[in-house]
Amino acid sequence: MTSKIGSTVLGHPRIGPHRELKRALESYWAGRSGEADLREVARRLREDTWRGLAEAGLDSVPGNTFSYYDHVLDTAVTFGAVPRRYAELGLGALDTYFAMARGTEAVPPLEMTKWFDTNYHYLVPEIGPDTRFSLTDRTAVEQFLQARELGVETRPVLVGPLTFLLLSKPSEEGFDPLDKLAELTDAYEQLLGELHRAGARWVQLDEPALAADRTPQELEALRNTYRRLGDLAERPAILTACYFGDPGDALGVLAAAPIEGVALDLVTDPSTADRVAATPGLRDKSLVAGVIDGRNIWRADLDRCMTAAATLLGSAGEVSIGTSCSLLHVPYDVEAETNLDPQVKPWLSFAAQKVREVVTLGRALREGREVVETELIEARAAVADRVRAERVRDNRVRARLDSLRPQDSRRTHYAKRREAQQKSLRLPPLPTTTIGSFPQTTDVRKARAALRAGRIDAATYRQRMRDEVERVIALQEDIGLDVLVHGEPERNDMVQYFAEQLDGFAATDNGWVQSYGSRCVRPPILFGDVRRPDPMTFEWAAHAQRLTDKPVKGMLTGPVTMLAWSFVRDDQPQADTARQVALAIRDEVRDLEAAGIRVVQVDEPALRELLPLRAEQRPAYLEWAVESFRLATSGIAEATQIHTHLCYSEFGDVIDAIVALDADVTSIEAARSRMEVLADLNEVGFDRGVGPGVYDIHSPRVPDEEEMEELLRAALKAVPADRLWVNPDCGLKTRDYPQVEPALRNMTDAAHRTRP
Ligand code: MET
C-alpha cells in the first residue's frame, strides 16, 4: 500500500536565509576557506531546512533540494554526464563540479540559460553519442539518510529524465539527446532502487518541460519512460511534478502510467483543474493540488485555494495541498523585513509563510475548515485589505489609461522621423555609442554603501555621482564616441532604481532570490497602480548634456523588463500593469526631451523572457509587450531618436515584435553569433538603425580593432552603412576600466576604418 503524501511544498530556497551559501561559496572560490568549511555550511543549511519544514507541520518534506550551484548540473553529475574536458582537469569531485559551473583558466563553463520562464538560470548539460549515463553520484541517497538520522523522512526531488534531456544540448550537431533516454532511464532505475533500499517511500520527479508544447514523439518518450520506471518492482512511490503551466496532453499520459502521484500547478493556469476532471485515469492517484503560488509573493486567498483543491476531490484517489512549483523562486521570510512598507507587508507571503499556508490548507482539507478558523479569518482580512487599499487602485492612473487613444502609441512615419533626426543629430555613418552603463567602480559602490549606512548625506552622494558623470563624459569625448551616455553610476540596478522612485512599488531589504550559482537578485514588489510622482533620471541626463556638445542618450528601462524583473501583482492582467509602467516611462521620455536630450534609449532586455511557454499564448503576450513599449516611446517629436537594447542573440519567436517596436535604432547582442541576426532581421523587412554588438562585454577579453572591423564588414554585407551603428553588446557596468577603455578605443578605431 502506498503511503499518503499529504501537504507539501515542491522545493525550497537553498541560498540560506542570510545568503550563507553565497558567502561560503565565494569565500571558497577565492581560496579564503577550504572545502570542509563549505561543506559544513551546506550541511547546516540542509539540516535547518529539513527541520524547519518538518516542524512547520508539512506531512511530506522535500529532500535533495539543496544544491551547491544548480539542480540541473547536479542531475548531470548524478548520472555521470560530465563532458570530457572537465573530467580531464583531474580535479576533485567538487572542483570538477565548479569547473562545469564557472569554468577555469583552461576551459569555459557550460552554457547557462533561463529555467523556463523564471529568472533562475541553469547550466545546460551537454549530451552526445559518447555520454555514458550511469549512477555516479549518490548525494540524493546520502541526504535522505542524513535527514532520517535527524528524524525527518524526506521525499527526494530529482529533475525528471525527460525534462533533463529536453533541457540538454547535443554535444555535436545532428545528435538528439532524447536518443539517450533509455540509457538514462536505466540509471534512474538504479537510483530509485537505491532510494528504496535506503527507505524512501516517495520520490518526486520534476517534469516542468510538460508545461511547454511537446511533440507526439516526446509524449511517446514520456509514456515509455514512466511505464518503465513505474514497472520497477522495488522502488519508492513516484510523484511526477508538472509545473509552470498546464501539462496539456501529457496529463493523460501520466494518468495512464503506473505511477502513484502527480503534482499539478493550479495557479499558472487554473483551467488545469478542468483537465483533471476530464482525465479519468487519475482516479487512483494521489494528486498534489498546487494552489499556493510558488513563484509569486502574495498572501493567498485561502478560501479560494480550498475551493480549487476541493474541485479535484472527485477526480483523484487522494488530494493534498501543495505549492504550484518549488519555492526556489521566492525569498525566505517576510518577517526578516524590517523596513518594508507596513501596509504592504501583511499582504505578502515568502517561503516561510507559504509553508504555513500549505499546512493550514492541509488541515482544513483533512479536518474541516473549523480547525483553522483563526488562520482563515486572518488571511481573509489581509486579502480584503489589499483589495480595498487606495494605494492599490489609483483613480488618476485609471482615468488616464481609460482616456488613451490608439494614436497615443503611434509615432509619425519612420521616413519623416529619420529625416528630422538626421538634421538634428548630424551623425557620421556608422555612429559609435555604448549601451548605457560604465564600470561601477569601487568608489561608486563605496559611496552608495556610505549613503546607505548614513556615513555621507544625500548631497555628498549626489556630488560624487555628478563627478563620476563628468569623468565618464570626458572619457567618451576623448575616445571620440559619437552618442554619449552619462554612465548610470547612480543606479544600483536598472529595475530597482526606477522601482524605488515609482508609486506602486515596494522594495525589500532581504528578499533575495537565487538567479544562478551564488548570484541573487532582490526583485522589487509591484503591488499597486504605478505612477511617477517626480522625474527620475532627468537630473543626470541634463547634467551630462550640459558637459558636452555631442548628443547624450537618456537611459530608461522599458515596461516589460520592469515587470519581468519584479514580483508583479496578480490581481489584474499583466498587460494592464505594463501599460501603467509605460505611462510613467512616457512622462520621463518627454521630460528628457524637454531638457534637450535628443536620443532616448528604452531598454527591453527581458522582452523575450516573458514569452509564454506555449506557442498559442505568444501572440497575445507580444501584442501587449509591443504596445506598452510604443506607449512609452510615442509621446515625443519626430526629431527625438528612440533606441532600444535587446540582450540576446536568438530572436526566433520575437523577431516580428522587434520590428513592431518601431524604435529608430535597435542594439542587439551579436558578437557571439557573428552577426547572423542581421540576416534574420532583413528577412522580416527590418529597415531601421541597428547596432549589432561588436564586442562581447561578458568576457574580460579586450578585442582588437581588426577583429571588430571584420565584424563590421560582415555586418555591412547585411546592412547599409547609413543604418549601421557601432556599439558593445551590453552595458559595461560589470567590467573594469582597464578593459573597457582600450576596448572602446579599438571599437571607435574599427568604426573609423570601416566608414565609407
Ligand atoms: N542600459 C543598461 C546598461 O547599460 C542596459 C543593460 S541591459 C541588461 O547597463
CSV table of N, CA, C and O in Angstrom, one decimal, residues 519-598:
chain,number,residue,atom,x,y,z
A,519,ARG,N,24.8,34.0,-7.3
A,519,ARG,CA,24.2,35.3,-7.6
A,519,ARG,C,22.7,35.3,-7.2
A,519,ARG,O,22.0,34.4,-7.6
A,520,CYS,N,22.4,36.4,-6.5
A,520,CYS,CA,21.0,36.6,-6.1
A,520,CYS,C,20.5,37.9,-6.6
A,520,CYS,O,21.2,38.9,-6.8
A,521,VAL,N,19.2,38.0,-6.8
A,521,VAL,CA,18.6,39.3,-7.1
A,521,VAL,C,17.5,39.6,-6.0
A,521,VAL,O,17.0,38.7,-5.3
A,522,ARG,N,17.1,40.9,-6.0
A,522,ARG,CA,16.2,41.3,-5.0
A,522,ARG,C,15.0,42.0,-5.7
A,522,ARG,O,15.0,43.2,-5.8
A,523,PRO,N,14.1,41.2,-6.3
A,523,PRO,CA,13.1,41.9,-7.2
A,523,PRO,C,12.2,42.8,-6.4
A,523,PRO,O,11.8,42.5,-5.3
A,524,PRO,N,12.0,44.0,-6.9
A,524,PRO,CA,11.0,44.9,-6.3
A,524,PRO,C,9.6,44.3,-6.3
A,524,PRO,O,9.4,43.3,-7.1
A,525,ILE,N,8.7,44.8,-5.5
A,525,ILE,CA,7.4,44.2,-5.4
A,525,ILE,C,6.4,45.3,-6.0
A,525,ILE,O,6.3,46.4,-5.5
A,526,LEU,N,5.8,44.9,-7.1
A,526,LEU,CA,4.9,45.8,-7.8
A,526,LEU,C,3.5,45.5,-7.3
A,526,LEU,O,2.9,44.6,-7.7
A,527,PHE,N,3.0,46.4,-6.3
A,527,PHE,CA,1.8,46.0,-5.6
A,527,PHE,C,0.6,46.8,-6.0
A,527,PHE,O,-0.5,46.4,-5.8
A,528,GLY,N,0.8,48.0,-6.6
A,528,GLY,CA,-0.3,48.8,-6.9
A,528,GLY,C,-0.2,49.6,-8.2
A,528,GLY,O,0.8,49.4,-8.9
A,529,ASP,N,-1.2,50.4,-8.5
A,529,ASP,CA,-1.2,51.2,-9.7
A,529,ASP,C,0.1,52.1,-9.7
A,529,ASP,O,0.5,52.7,-8.7
A,530,VAL,N,0.7,52.1,-10.8
A,530,VAL,CA,2.1,52.7,-10.9
A,530,VAL,C,1.9,54.2,-11.4
A,530,VAL,O,1.3,54.5,-12.4
A,531,ARG,N,2.6,55.0,-10.7
A,531,ARG,CA,2.6,56.4,-11.0
A,531,ARG,C,4.0,57.0,-10.7
A,531,ARG,O,4.7,56.6,-9.8
A,532,ARG,N,4.3,58.0,-11.5
A,532,ARG,CA,5.6,58.7,-11.4
A,532,ARG,C,5.4,60.0,-10.7
A,532,ARG,O,5.0,60.9,-11.3
A,533,PRO,N,5.7,60.1,-9.4
A,533,PRO,CA,5.5,61.3,-8.7
A,533,PRO,C,6.4,62.4,-9.1
A,533,PRO,O,6.0,63.6,-9.2
A,534,ASP,N,7.6,62.1,-9.5
A,534,ASP,CA,8.6,63.1,-9.9
A,534,ASP,C,9.5,62.6,-11.0
A,534,ASP,O,9.6,61.3,-11.1
A,535,PRO,N,10.1,63.4,-11.8
A,535,PRO,CA,11.1,63.0,-12.7
A,535,PRO,C,12.1,62.1,-12.1
A,535,PRO,O,12.5,62.3,-10.9
A,536,MET,N,12.7,61.1,-12.9
A,536,MET,CA,13.5,60.1,-12.3
A,536,MET,C,15.0,60.2,-12.7
A,536,MET,O,15.9,60.0,-11.9
A,537,THR,N,15.2,60.5,-14.0
A,537,THR,CA,16.6,60.4,-14.5
A,537,THR,C,17.1,61.7,-15.0
A,537,THR,O,18.2,61.9,-15.4
A,538,PHE,N,16.1,62.6,-15.2
A,538,PHE,CA,16.2,63.9,-15.8
A,538,PHE,C,17.5,64.6,-15.3
A,538,PHE,O,18.3,65.1,-16.1
A,539,GLU,N,17.7,64.7,-14.0
A,539,GLU,CA,18.8,65.5,-13.5
A,539,GLU,C,20.1,65.0,-14.0
A,539,GLU,O,21.0,65.8,-14.4
A,540,TRP,N,20.3,63.7,-14.1
A,540,TRP,CA,21.6,63.1,-14.5
A,540,TRP,C,21.8,63.3,-16.0
A,540,TRP,O,22.9,63.7,-16.4
A,541,ALA,N,20.8,63.1,-16.8
A,541,ALA,CA,21.0,63.2,-18.2
A,541,ALA,C,21.2,64.7,-18.6
A,541,ALA,O,22.1,65.0,-19.4
A,542,ALA,N,20.5,65.6,-17.9
A,542,ALA,CA,20.6,67.0,-18.2
A,542,ALA,C,22.0,67.5,-17.8
A,542,ALA,O,22.7,68.2,-18.5
A,543,HIS,N,22.5,67.0,-16.6
A,543,HIS,CA,23.8,67.3,-16.2
A,543,HIS,C,24.9,66.9,-17.2
A,543,HIS,O,25.7,67.7,-17.6
A,544,ALA,N,24.7,65.7,-17.7
A,544,ALA,CA,25.7,65.1,-18.7
A,544,ALA,C,25.6,66.0,-20.0
A,544,ALA,O,26.6,66.3,-20.6
A,545,GLN,N,24.4,66.3,-20.4
A,545,GLN,CA,24.3,67.0,-21.7
A,545,GLN,C,24.9,68.4,-21.6
A,545,GLN,O,25.4,68.9,-22.6
A,546,ARG,N,24.9,69.0,-20.4
A,546,ARG,CA,25.5,70.3,-20.3
A,546,ARG,C,27.0,70.3,-20.4
A,546,ARG,O,27.6,71.3,-20.7
A,547,LEU,N,27.6,69.1,-20.3
A,547,LEU,CA,29.0,69.0,-20.3
A,547,LEU,C,29.6,68.7,-21.7
A,547,LEU,O,30.8,68.7,-21.8
A,548,THR,N,28.7,68.5,-22.7
A,548,THR,CA,29.2,68.2,-24.0
A,548,THR,C,28.3,68.7,-25.1
A,548,THR,O,27.1,68.9,-24.9
A,549,ASP,N,28.9,68.9,-26.3
A,549,ASP,CA,28.1,69.3,-27.5
A,549,ASP,C,27.6,68.0,-28.2
A,549,ASP,O,26.7,68.1,-29.0
A,550,LYS,N,28.2,66.9,-27.9
A,550,LYS,CA,27.7,65.7,-28.5
A,550,LYS,C,26.4,65.3,-27.9
A,550,LYS,O,26.1,65.6,-26.8
A,551,PRO,N,25.5,64.6,-28.7
A,551,PRO,CA,24.3,64.2,-28.1
A,551,PRO,C,24.5,63.2,-26.9
A,551,PRO,O,25.3,62.3,-27.1
A,552,VAL,N,23.8,63.4,-25.9
A,552,VAL,CA,23.8,62.4,-24.8
A,552,VAL,C,22.5,61.7,-24.8
A,552,VAL,O,21.4,62.2,-25.0
A,553,LYS,N,22.6,60.3,-24.7
A,553,LYS,CA,21.5,59.4,-24.8
A,553,LYS,C,20.9,59.2,-23.4
A,553,LYS,O,21.6,58.8,-22.5
A,554,GLY,N,19.6,59.6,-23.2
A,554,GLY,CA,18.9,59.3,-22.0
A,554,GLY,C,18.7,57.8,-21.9
A,554,GLY,O,18.5,57.1,-22.9
A,555,MET,N,18.6,57.3,-20.6
A,555,MET,CA,18.6,55.9,-20.4
A,555,MET,C,17.5,55.4,-19.5
A,555,MET,O,17.5,55.8,-18.4
A,556,LEU,N,16.6,54.6,-20.0
A,556,LEU,CA,15.4,54.2,-19.2
A,556,LEU,C,15.2,52.7,-19.4
A,556,LEU,O,15.6,52.1,-20.4
A,557,THR,N,14.5,52.1,-18.4
A,557,THR,CA,14.2,50.7,-18.5
A,557,THR,C,12.8,50.5,-19.0
A,557,THR,O,11.9,51.2,-18.5
A,558,GLY,N,12.5,49.6,-19.9
A,558,GLY,CA,11.2,49.5,-20.5
A,558,GLY,C,10.2,48.8,-19.6
A,558,GLY,O,10.6,48.1,-18.7
A,559,PRO,N,8.9,48.9,-20.0
A,559,PRO,CA,7.9,48.3,-19.1
A,559,PRO,C,8.0,46.8,-19.0
A,559,PRO,O,7.7,46.3,-17.9
A,560,VAL,N,8.3,46.1,-20.1
A,560,VAL,CA,8.3,44.6,-20.0
A,560,VAL,C,9.4,44.2,-19.0
A,560,VAL,O,9.2,43.3,-18.2
A,561,THR,N,10.5,44.8,-19.1
A,561,THR,CA,11.7,44.5,-18.3
A,561,THR,C,11.4,44.9,-16.8
A,561,THR,O,11.7,44.1,-15.9
A,562,MET,N,10.7,46.0,-16.6
A,562,MET,CA,10.3,46.3,-15.2
A,562,MET,C,9.4,45.2,-14.6
A,562,MET,O,9.6,44.9,-13.5
A,563,LEU,N,8.5,44.7,-15.4
A,563,LEU,CA,7.7,43.6,-14.9
A,563,LEU,C,8.4,42.3,-14.8
A,563,LEU,O,8.3,41.6,-13.7
A,564,ALA,N,9.2,42.0,-15.7
A,564,ALA,CA,9.9,40.7,-15.7
A,564,ALA,C,10.8,40.5,-14.5
A,564,ALA,O,11.0,39.4,-14.0
A,565,TRP,N,11.4,41.6,-14.1
A,565,TRP,CA,12.4,41.5,-13.0
A,565,TRP,C,11.8,42.0,-11.7
A,565,TRP,O,12.6,42.4,-10.8
A,566,SER,N,10.5,42.0,-11.6
A,566,SER,CA,9.8,42.4,-10.3
A,566,SER,C,8.9,41.2,-10.0
A,566,SER,O,8.6,40.4,-10.8
A,567,PHE,N,8.4,41.2,-8.7
A,567,PHE,CA,7.3,40.4,-8.4
A,567,PHE,C,6.0,41.3,-8.7
A,567,PHE,O,5.9,42.4,-8.2
A,568,VAL,N,5.2,40.8,-9.6
A,568,VAL,CA,4.1,41.6,-10.0
A,568,VAL,C,2.8,41.2,-9.4
A,568,VAL,O,2.6,40.1,-9.0
A,569,ARG,N,1.9,42.2,-9.4
A,569,ARG,CA,0.6,42.0,-8.8
A,569,ARG,C,-0.2,40.9,-9.6
A,569,ARG,O,0.0,40.7,-10.8
A,570,ASP,N,-1.0,40.2,-8.9
A,570,ASP,CA,-1.7,39.0,-9.5
A,570,ASP,C,-3.2,39.4,-9.6
A,570,ASP,O,-4.0,38.5,-9.9
A,571,ASP,N,-3.6,40.6,-9.4
A,571,ASP,CA,-5.0,41.0,-9.3
A,571,ASP,C,-5.5,41.7,-10.6
A,571,ASP,O,-6.6,42.2,-10.6
A,572,GLN,N,-4.6,41.8,-11.6
A,572,GLN,CA,-5.1,42.3,-12.8
A,572,GLN,C,-4.2,41.8,-13.9
A,572,GLN,O,-3.1,41.3,-13.6
A,573,PRO,N,-4.6,41.8,-15.2
A,573,PRO,CA,-3.8,41.2,-16.2
A,573,PRO,C,-2.4,42.0,-16.3
A,573,PRO,O,-2.4,43.2,-16.1
A,574,GLN,N,-1.4,41.3,-16.7
A,574,GLN,CA,-0.1,41.9,-16.8
A,574,GLN,C,-0.1,43.0,-17.8
A,574,GLN,O,0.7,44.0,-17.7
A,575,ALA,N,-0.9,42.9,-18.8
A,575,ALA,CA,-1.0,43.9,-19.9
A,575,ALA,C,-1.4,45.2,-19.3
A,575,ALA,O,-0.8,46.3,-19.6
A,576,ASP,N,-2.3,45.2,-18.3
A,576,ASP,CA,-2.7,46.5,-17.7
A,576,ASP,C,-1.6,47.1,-16.8
A,576,ASP,O,-1.3,48.3,-16.8
A,577,THR,N,-0.9,46.2,-16.1
A,577,THR,CA,0.2,46.7,-15.3
A,577,THR,C,1.3,47.3,-16.2
A,577,THR,O,1.9,48.3,-15.9
A,578,ALA,N,1.6,46.6,-17.3
A,578,ALA,CA,2.6,47.1,-18.2
A,578,ALA,C,2.2,48.5,-18.8
A,578,ALA,O,3.1,49.3,-18.9
A,579,ARG,N,0.9,48.7,-19.0
A,579,ARG,CA,0.6,50.0,-19.6
A,579,ARG,C,0.7,51.1,-18.6
A,579,ARG,O,1.1,52.2,-18.9
A,580,GLN,N,0.5,50.8,-17.3
A,580,GLN,CA,0.7,51.8,-16.3
A,580,GLN,C,2.2,52.1,-16.2
A,580,GLN,O,2.6,53.3,-16.1
A,581,VAL,N,3.1,51.1,-16.2
A,581,VAL,CA,4.5,51.4,-16.2
A,581,VAL,C,4.9,52.2,-17.4
A,581,VAL,O,5.7,53.2,-17.3
A,582,ALA,N,4.3,51.9,-18.5
A,582,ALA,CA,4.6,52.5,-19.8
A,582,ALA,C,4.3,54.0,-19.7
A,582,ALA,O,5.0,54.9,-20.2
A,583,LEU,N,3.2,54.4,-19.0
A,583,LEU,CA,2.8,55.8,-18.9
A,583,LEU,C,3.8,56.5,-18.1
A,583,LEU,O,4.2,57.7,-18.4
A,584,ALA,N,4.3,55.9,-17.0
A,584,ALA,CA,5.4,56.5,-16.2
A,584,ALA,C,6.6,56.8,-17.0
A,584,ALA,O,7.2,57.9,-16.9
A,585,ILE,N,7.0,55.8,-17.8
A,585,ILE,CA,8.2,56.0,-18.7
A,585,ILE,C,7.9,57.1,-19.7
A,585,ILE,O,8.8,57.9,-20.0
A,586,ARG,N,6.7,57.0,-20.3
A,586,ARG,CA,6.4,58.0,-21.3
A,586,ARG,C,6.6,59.5,-20.7
A,586,ARG,O,7.2,60.3,-21.4
A,587,ASP,N,6.2,59.7,-19.5
A,587,ASP,CA,6.4,61.0,-18.9
A,587,ASP,C,7.9,61.3,-18.8
A,587,ASP,O,8.3,62.5,-19.0
A,588,GLU,N,8.6,60.3,-18.5
A,588,GLU,CA,10.1,60.5,-18.3
A,588,GLU,C,10.7,60.9,-19.6
A,588,GLU,O,11.6,61.7,-19.7
A,589,VAL,N,10.3,60.1,-20.7
A,589,VAL,CA,10.9,60.4,-22.0
A,589,VAL,C,10.6,61.9,-22.4
A,589,VAL,O,11.4,62.6,-22.9
A,590,ARG,N,9.4,62.3,-22.1
A,590,ARG,CA,9.0,63.7,-22.5
A,590,ARG,C,9.8,64.7,-21.7
A,590,ARG,O,10.2,65.7,-22.3
A,591,ASP,N,10.0,64.4,-20.5
A,591,ASP,CA,10.8,65.3,-19.7
A,591,ASP,C,12.3,65.4,-20.2
A,591,ASP,O,12.9,66.4,-20.2
A,592,LEU,N,12.8,64.2,-20.6
A,592,LEU,CA,14.1,64.2,-21.1
A,592,LEU,C,14.2,65.1,-22.4
A,592,LEU,O,15.1,65.9,-22.6
A,593,GLU,N,13.2,64.9,-23.2
A,593,GLU,CA,13.2,65.6,-24.4
A,593,GLU,C,13.1,67.1,-24.2
A,593,GLU,O,13.9,67.9,-24.8
A,594,ALA,N,12.3,67.5,-23.2
A,594,ALA,CA,12.2,68.9,-22.9
A,594,ALA,C,13.5,69.5,-22.3
A,594,ALA,O,13.8,70.7,-22.4
A,595,ALA,N,14.3,68.6,-21.7
A,595,ALA,CA,15.6,69.0,-21.2
A,595,ALA,C,16.7,69.1,-22.2
A,595,ALA,O,17.9,69.3,-21.9
A,596,GLY,N,16.3,68.9,-23.5
A,596,GLY,CA,17.3,68.9,-24.6
A,596,GLY,C,18.0,67.6,-24.9
A,596,GLY,O,19.0,67.6,-25.6
A,597,ILE,N,17.5,66.5,-24.4
A,597,ILE,CA,18.0,65.2,-24.7
A,597,ILE,C,17.4,64.8,-26.0
A,597,ILE,O,16.2,64.7,-26.2
A,598,ARG,N,18.3,64.5,-27.0
A,598,ARG,CA,17.7,64.2,-28.4
A,598,ARG,C,17.6,62.7,-28.7
A,598,ARG,O,17.1,62.3,-29.7
